[in-house]
XYZ file of N, CA and C in Angstrom:
567
model
N -4.648 13.207 -4.711
C -3.012 12.468 -5.458
C -2.999 11.381 -5.142
N -3.130 10.156 -5.665
C -2.831 8.714 -4.843
C -1.038 9.099 -4.259
N -0.798 8.522 -3.238
C 0.417 8.147 -2.832
C 0.975 6.739 -3.367
N 0.718 6.123 -3.425
C 0.740 5.254 -4.608
C -0.096 4.255 -5.560
N 0.327 4.111 -6.910
C -0.385 3.474 -7.930
C 0.119 2.797 -8.822
N -0.484 1.702 -8.667
C 0.349 0.786 -9.442
C -0.818 0.616 -10.929
N -0.549 0.027 -12.027
C -1.537 0.224 -13.320
C -1.311 -1.196 -14.228
N -1.727 -2.452 -13.512
C -1.690 -3.425 -14.466
C 0.193 -3.993 -14.288
N 0.340 -4.260 -13.396
C 1.580 -4.429 -13.031
C 1.942 -5.677 -12.962
N 2.646 -6.396 -13.746
C 3.353 -7.422 -13.738
C 4.981 -7.972 -13.543
N 5.069 -8.622 -12.616
C 6.513 -9.067 -12.603
C 6.803 -10.347 -12.914
N 7.534 -10.901 -13.783
C 8.324 -11.899 -14.075
C 9.742 -12.143 -13.818
N 9.916 -13.069 -13.012
C 11.846 -13.623 -13.058
C 11.809 -15.259 -13.642
N 12.599 -14.881 -14.445
C 12.905 -16.374 -15.365
C 11.536 -17.500 -15.475
N 10.405 -16.711 -16.006
C 9.419 -17.209 -16.795
C 8.307 -17.495 -15.553
N 8.704 -17.204 -14.290
C 7.801 -17.660 -13.009
C 7.085 -16.349 -12.773
N 6.259 -16.296 -12.843
C 5.217 -14.878 -12.567
C 5.308 -14.495 -11.099
N 5.652 -13.020 -10.379
C 5.572 -13.062 -9.001
C 4.575 -12.342 -8.540
N 4.112 -11.545 -9.918
C 3.077 -10.371 -9.603
C 2.805 -10.325 -10.701
N 0.851 -10.466 -10.920
C 0.324 -10.797 -11.883
C -1.034 -9.650 -12.552
N -0.411 -8.428 -13.125
C -1.667 -7.527 -13.423
C -2.150 -6.961 -12.048
N -1.506 -6.601 -10.953
C -2.052 -5.929 -10.291
C -2.182 -4.399 -10.252
N -3.230 -3.981 -10.261
C -3.646 -2.479 -10.052
C -4.152 -2.326 -8.676
N -3.718 -1.169 -8.330
C -4.131 -1.046 -7.063
C -3.917 0.821 -6.580
N -4.685 1.479 -5.907
C -4.529 2.603 -5.644
C -4.670 3.180 -3.992
N -3.299 3.626 -3.595
C -3.520 4.020 -1.886
C -3.776 5.650 -1.696
N -4.848 6.457 -1.323
C -5.006 7.354 -1.102
C -4.089 8.150 -0.189
N -3.239 9.177 -0.233
C -2.504 9.953 0.757
C -3.272 9.742 1.901
N -2.654 9.746 3.480
C -3.069 9.860 4.659
C -3.629 8.250 4.742
N -3.391 7.458 3.707
C -4.341 5.417 4.431
C -3.194 5.093 5.303
N -3.868 3.939 5.997
C -2.378 2.421 6.651
C -3.427 2.225 5.800
N -2.499 1.447 4.833
C -3.189 0.345 3.690
C -2.293 -0.926 4.137
N -2.910 -1.899 4.483
C -2.432 -3.067 4.907
C -2.430 -4.215 3.709
N -1.297 -4.629 3.384
C -0.990 -5.577 2.013
C -0.855 -6.943 2.461
N -1.945 -7.555 2.325
C -1.947 -8.940 2.948
C -1.936 -10.019 2.289
N -1.307 -11.065 2.473
C -1.260 -12.428 1.562
C 0.384 -13.414 2.087
N 0.045 -14.786 1.820
C 0.803 -15.796 2.013
C 2.309 -15.339 1.743
N 3.456 -16.253 2.531
C 4.506 -16.031 1.677
C 4.753 -16.545 0.217
N 5.401 -15.670 -0.504
C 5.390 -15.900 -2.142
C 4.394 -15.490 -2.742
N 3.349 -14.585 -2.224
C 2.374 -14.057 -2.750
C 3.177 -13.034 -3.738
N 4.186 -12.352 -3.720
C 4.727 -10.958 -4.180
C 4.262 -9.622 -3.732
N 3.963 -9.732 -2.454
C 4.216 -8.591 -1.675
C 5.463 -7.950 -1.328
N 6.876 -8.540 -1.344
C 8.067 -7.866 -1.173
C 8.647 -7.203 -2.888
N 7.981 -8.412 -3.420
C 8.071 -7.575 -5.260
C 7.794 -6.697 -5.320
N 6.315 -6.351 -4.571
C 5.664 -5.177 -5.331
C 6.181 -4.278 -4.324
N 6.976 -4.122 -3.094
C 6.984 -2.884 -2.447
C 8.750 -3.352 -3.273
N 9.349 -3.659 -3.502
C 10.844 -3.412 -4.461
C 10.564 -3.053 -5.914
N 9.291 -3.137 -6.106
C 8.780 -2.402 -7.435
C 8.538 -0.485 -7.001
N 8.205 -0.411 -5.874
C 7.695 0.679 -5.485
C 8.924 1.416 -5.470
N 10.085 0.930 -5.158
C 11.109 1.984 -4.482
C 12.058 1.425 -5.472
N 11.760 1.134 -6.441
C 12.347 0.852 -7.897
C 14.247 0.183 -7.625
N 13.649 -0.992 -6.909
C 14.715 -1.784 -6.933
C 14.564 -3.092 -7.756
N 13.391 -3.369 -8.551
C 13.126 -4.134 -9.782
C 12.184 -3.526 -10.651
N 12.556 -3.970 -11.689
C 11.681 -3.210 -12.598
C 10.341 -4.147 -12.940
N 9.305 -3.475 -13.324
C 7.916 -4.489 -13.782
C 8.495 -4.807 -14.897
N 7.799 -5.964 -15.546
C 7.791 -6.187 -16.713
C 7.035 -5.518 -17.388
N 5.802 -5.071 -17.222
C 4.846 -4.518 -17.676
C 4.326 -3.747 -16.300
N 3.365 -2.713 -17.203
C 2.434 -1.558 -16.400
C 3.148 -0.816 -15.609
N 2.918 0.191 -14.474
C 3.387 1.273 -14.261
C 3.193 1.570 -13.045
N 4.357 2.109 -12.299
C 4.230 1.889 -10.905
C 4.219 3.663 -10.785
N 3.490 4.242 -9.839
C 3.640 5.629 -9.537
C 3.454 5.692 -7.939
N 4.508 6.783 -7.118
C 4.811 6.779 -5.974
C 4.988 8.306 -5.597
N 4.176 8.911 -4.697
C 3.998 10.029 -4.382
C 3.949 10.916 -5.248
N 2.974 10.909 -6.481
C 3.052 11.629 -7.522
C 3.893 11.730 -8.856
N 5.038 10.869 -8.259
C 6.375 10.574 -9.276
C 6.297 9.050 -9.897
N 6.772 9.133 -10.886
C 7.210 7.722 -11.906
C 8.391 6.773 -10.919
N 8.183 5.524 -10.319
C 8.827 5.489 -9.701
C 10.253 4.795 -10.552
N 10.322 4.900 -11.801
C 11.371 4.655 -12.210
C 12.217 5.687 -12.477
N 11.499 6.714 -13.710
C 12.302 7.887 -13.660
C 12.467 8.715 -12.752
N 11.698 8.861 -11.381
C 12.089 9.616 -9.898
C 12.433 8.878 -8.791
N 13.046 7.510 -9.076
C 12.810 7.039 -7.763
C 14.107 7.533 -6.807
N 15.151 8.546 -6.825
C 15.620 9.268 -6.122
C 14.838 9.768 -5.245
N 14.061 10.708 -6.462
C 13.167 11.932 -5.057
C 11.884 10.377 -4.313
N 11.616 9.716 -4.880
C 10.492 8.555 -4.187
C 11.356 8.210 -3.030
N 12.382 7.818 -3.365
C 12.975 7.055 -1.763
C 13.237 8.213 -0.844
N 13.434 9.537 -1.233
C 13.963 10.704 -0.578
C 12.643 10.891 0.285
N 11.404 10.616 -0.264
C 9.701 11.002 0.687
C 9.847 9.906 1.559
N 10.259 8.850 1.341
C 9.913 7.324 1.918
C 10.661 6.566 2.932
N 10.224 6.536 3.880
C 10.789 5.550 4.956
C 10.644 4.256 4.683
N 11.683 3.209 4.870
C 11.228 1.956 4.762
C 11.823 1.223 5.609
N 10.712 0.032 5.923
C 11.601 -0.852 7.087
C 11.613 -2.100 6.060
N 12.577 -2.712 5.727
C 12.554 -3.818 4.839
C 12.615 -5.058 5.607
N 12.533 -6.213 5.226
C 11.883 -7.664 5.505
C 13.668 -8.012 6.033
N 13.457 -8.237 7.335
C 15.107 -8.865 7.261
C 16.306 -8.092 7.543
N 15.680 -7.018 7.625
C 16.394 -5.981 8.068
C 18.298 -6.442 8.610
N 19.235 -6.348 8.628
C 20.583 -6.827 9.107
C 21.095 -5.500 9.883
N 21.640 -5.726 11.049
C 22.273 -4.234 11.498
C 23.599 -4.632 11.198
N 24.624 -3.087 11.072
C 26.325 -3.644 11.361
C 26.735 -4.121 13.031
N 27.112 -4.991 12.944
C 27.372 -5.237 14.611
C 28.004 -4.588 15.791
N 29.090 -4.010 14.830
C 29.849 -2.941 15.692
C 29.498 -1.259 15.804
N 28.379 -1.180 14.946
C 27.935 -0.189 15.234
C 26.823 0.201 16.644
N 26.908 0.914 17.099
C 25.721 1.444 18.353
C 24.476 1.445 17.679
N 23.594 1.666 18.262
C 21.883 2.117 17.914
C 21.828 3.323 17.645
N 22.894 4.412 18.309
C 22.287 5.776 17.727
C 23.247 5.762 16.831
N 24.400 5.111 16.551
C 25.253 5.178 15.030
C 24.733 4.943 14.185
N 23.621 4.156 14.477
C 22.904 3.876 12.981
C 21.485 4.609 12.823
N 20.860 5.142 13.755
C 20.104 6.574 13.763
C 20.794 7.966 13.078
N 22.004 8.036 13.248
C 22.878 9.212 12.515
C 23.772 8.871 11.613
N 23.584 7.596 11.304
C 23.955 7.354 9.419
C 22.687 7.603 9.003
N 21.398 7.214 9.639
C 19.930 7.723 8.676
C 20.077 8.853 8.476
N 20.137 9.675 9.746
C 20.083 11.175 9.927
C 21.165 11.904 8.828
N 22.148 11.208 8.655
C 23.545 11.949 7.777
C 23.015 11.834 6.323
N 22.609 10.456 5.954
C 21.894 9.925 4.662
C 21.077 10.784 3.987
N 19.800 11.812 4.835
C 18.825 11.985 4.450
C 19.069 13.622 4.731
N 20.578 14.237 4.865
C 20.825 15.427 5.382
C 19.846 16.376 5.829
N 19.627 15.920 6.780
C 18.835 16.579 7.720
C 19.273 16.392 9.457
N 18.297 17.398 9.899
C 18.386 17.738 11.242
C 17.651 16.902 12.531
N 18.363 16.298 13.074
C 16.776 15.502 13.641
C 18.266 15.089 15.518
N 16.972 14.633 16.327
C 17.916 14.413 17.908
C 17.570 12.431 17.576
N 18.779 12.033 17.345
C 19.115 10.616 17.511
C 18.303 9.854 18.854
N 18.517 10.659 20.186
C 17.903 10.046 21.435
C 16.340 10.024 21.549
N 15.759 11.313 20.274
C 14.316 10.961 20.466
C 13.884 9.957 19.590
N 14.761 9.412 18.446
C 14.106 8.835 17.403
C 14.067 7.272 18.288
N 15.423 7.062 19.186
C 15.642 6.001 19.971
C 14.428 5.613 20.932
N 14.074 6.571 21.526
C 12.784 6.691 22.490
C 11.611 6.593 21.791
N 11.241 7.167 20.830
C 9.843 7.165 19.862
C 9.814 5.566 19.826
N 10.638 4.727 19.635
C 10.040 3.318 18.984
C 10.927 2.582 20.378
N 11.233 2.974 21.443
C 11.286 2.059 22.876
C 12.491 1.961 23.078
N 13.649 2.388 22.455
C 14.691 1.838 22.603
C 16.269 2.905 23.441
N 15.241 4.169 23.644
C 15.840 4.646 24.496
C 16.444 3.979 25.677
N 17.740 4.565 26.088
C 18.370 3.396 27.023
C 19.762 2.647 26.780
N 19.322 2.144 25.530
C 19.703 1.145 24.409
C 20.947 1.464 23.619
N 20.747 2.900 23.265
C 21.457 3.764 21.881
C 22.660 3.678 22.231
N 23.698 3.336 23.111
C 25.174 3.168 23.271
C 25.189 1.857 22.981
N 24.719 0.937 22.873
C 24.842 -0.422 23.233
C 25.289 -0.904 21.719
N 26.585 -1.859 21.312
C 26.427 -2.408 20.161
C 25.156 -3.092 19.277
N 24.830 -3.093 18.374
C 23.215 -3.210 17.776
C 23.116 -4.873 17.576
N 24.905 -5.719 17.393
C 24.896 -6.720 17.427
C 24.588 -7.653 18.412
N 24.383 -6.774 19.632
C 24.010 -7.393 20.530
C 22.488 -7.421 21.058
N 21.889 -6.909 20.020
C 20.256 -6.403 20.074
C 19.990 -7.919 20.230
N 18.292 -7.895 20.338
C 17.492 -9.133 20.098
C 16.927 -8.937 18.719
N 16.386 -9.754 17.832
C 15.506 -9.316 17.016
C 14.362 -8.617 17.011
N 13.512 -8.366 18.071
C 12.822 -7.387 17.981
C 13.179 -6.180 18.315
N 14.610 -5.677 19.336
C 15.330 -4.364 19.239
C 16.133 -4.101 17.853
N 16.045 -4.920 16.549
C 16.651 -4.824 15.800
C 15.457 -4.333 14.479
N 14.343 -4.492 14.848
C 13.031 -4.314 14.187
C 12.698 -3.110 14.508
N 13.332 -2.815 15.984
C 12.530 -1.504 16.413
C 13.152 -0.492 15.879
N 15.192 -0.614 15.802
C 15.994 0.183 15.118
C 15.900 0.472 13.858
N 15.368 -0.662 12.802
C 15.173 -0.572 11.660
C 14.091 0.529 11.804
N 12.684 0.835 12.334
C 11.857 1.340 12.038
C 12.040 2.672 12.620
N 13.094 2.847 13.396
C 13.254 4.027 13.872
C 14.102 5.023 12.551
N 14.972 4.402 11.867
C 15.485 4.834 10.950
C 14.891 5.089 9.949
N 13.632 4.244 9.618
C 12.582 4.449 8.434
C 11.970 5.907 9.016
N 11.980 6.114 10.254
C 10.750 7.645 10.759
C 11.913 8.678 10.395
N 13.020 8.633 10.576
C 13.962 9.996 10.635
C 13.238 10.602 9.192
N 13.303 11.949 9.742
C 12.935 13.132 8.481
C 11.372 12.969 8.301
N 10.449 11.944 8.783
C 9.031 12.473 8.911
C 8.520 12.310 7.477
N 9.014 10.858 6.822
C 8.290 10.814 5.783
C 7.025 10.686 5.210
N 6.389 10.966 3.868
C 5.383 11.089 3.504
C 4.856 9.970 3.259
N 5.517 8.788 3.180
C 5.257 7.339 2.794
C 6.032 6.449 3.712
N 5.427 5.742 4.771
C 6.436 4.904 5.538
C 5.873 3.548 4.808
N 7.214 2.694 4.169
C 6.378 0.901 3.923
C 7.629 0.151 4.775
N 6.865 -0.289 5.169
C 7.103 -1.692 6.307
C 7.004 -3.046 5.979
N 7.751 -3.681 5.747
C 7.450 -5.019 5.074
C 7.803 -5.741 6.377
N 6.632 -6.753 6.593
C 6.734 -7.597 7.635
C 6.868 -6.773 9.127
N 6.425 -5.542 9.375
C 6.863 -5.018 10.660
C 7.131 -5.522 11.973
N 6.102 -6.767 11.924
C 5.978 -6.954 13.749
C 6.658 -8.273 13.781
N 7.526 -8.488 12.403
C 8.381 -9.506 12.612
C 9.563 -9.505 13.930
N 9.287 -10.215 14.713
C 10.194 -10.754 15.680
C 9.670 -9.433 17.060
N 8.665 -8.810 16.772
C 8.074 -8.477 17.720
C 6.990 -9.091 18.861
N 7.530 -8.951 20.407
C 6.727 -9.637 21.335
C 5.196 -8.973 21.419
N 4.357 -9.268 21.739
C 3.008 -8.391 22.171
C 3.052 -7.232 22.313
N 3.882 -6.589 23.452
C 4.145 -5.748 23.929
C 4.663 -4.543 22.739
N 5.766 -5.119 21.788
C 5.985 -4.816 20.519
C 5.379 -4.192 19.529
N 4.685 -5.414 19.324
C 3.321 -5.675 18.211
C 2.645 -4.240 18.579
N 2.070 -4.134 19.873
C 1.307 -2.687 20.406
C 2.333 -1.517 20.112
N 2.855 -1.495 20.310
C 3.904 -0.123 20.477
C 3.875 0.094 18.797
N 3.997 -0.997 17.958
C 4.431 -0.511 16.681
C 3.093 -0.055 15.811
N 1.842 -0.379 16.492
C 0.266 0.062 15.822
C 0.271 1.433 16.240
N 0.720 1.652 17.717
C 0.750 2.850 18.048
C 1.583 4.132 16.922
N 2.621 3.694 16.795
C 3.597 4.366 15.847
C 2.807 4.517 14.525
N 2.505 3.504 13.689
C 1.504 3.875 12.378
C 0.416 4.223 12.765
N -0.117 4.762 13.694
C -1.538 5.324 14.117
C -1.110 7.054 14.158
N 0.134 6.931 15.090
C 0.751 8.305 15.029
C 1.545 9.243 13.507
N 1.855 7.797 12.905
C 2.484 8.327 11.773
C 0.709 8.773 10.589
N -0.074 7.896 10.724
C -1.361 8.608 10.218
C -1.568 9.835 10.594
N -1.618 9.794 11.941
C -2.501 11.301 12.628
C -1.259 12.470 12.045
N 0.048 12.026 11.584
C 0.615 12.938 11.090
C 0.373 13.740 9.925
N -0.579 12.657 9.039
C -0.764 12.758 7.239
C 0.019 11.953 6.598
N 0.875 10.964 7.085
C 1.888 10.570 6.616
C 0.760 9.018 6.171
N 1.098 8.111 4.621
C 0.837 7.276 4.319
C 1.514 6.049 4.597
N 1.092 4.864 5.034
C 1.634 3.800 5.448
C 1.188 2.764 4.758
N 2.135 2.138 4.413
C 1.812 1.067 3.071
C 2.602 -0.585 4.184
N 1.729 -1.370 4.411
C 2.566 -2.488 5.353
C 2.330 -4.014 4.957
N 3.099 -4.326 4.549
C 2.666 -5.999 3.920
C 3.224 -6.523 5.611
N 2.020 -8.194 5.074
C 2.046 -8.973 6.081
C 1.527 -10.122 5.828
N 1.657 -11.588 6.250
C 1.265 -12.830 6.043
C 0.523 -13.078 7.430
N 0.274 -12.140 8.075
C -0.301 -12.301 9.493
C -1.479 -11.223 9.571
N -2.184 -12.458 9.483
C -4.005 -11.336 9.596
C -3.898 -10.554 11.169
């Protein structure tokens, strides 16, 4: 079963075509890079996978489910690192992770999640004081909560220094080794 399948998907906004007749299949367990320049429709496609916007034409299925009819189930099985993630300035890093754990109604160790993304020792700091790269790592930790079957990463290396980008690649490899599908978009080759 494909993890992601788009069949002749088009999305138009007020006469502007953001995605034009896109068909693509991502097999389970793949690490799939969705590469294109800014404005190419990468984020719009991701938003259709998560049913944040609906296609004008075509069909979208995720984890074997109809992305529109079964959007809640799709999001339950998906971890998302959105582009431009904003933190709650007054909450600590740990509180962000605890929120993600509560939202998924699972048991997980927030400190282990923070350590996994290189934020161990920073969990008690207010996230408003985090650097851009630290915020990106925090968003990744939240996406990893619950070991999702599909990880969707929109511009995951944005704001990361070379060491952080290397750690991101290692996490992607580890998720793939675990059997998760990783779908990431980037404008950087």
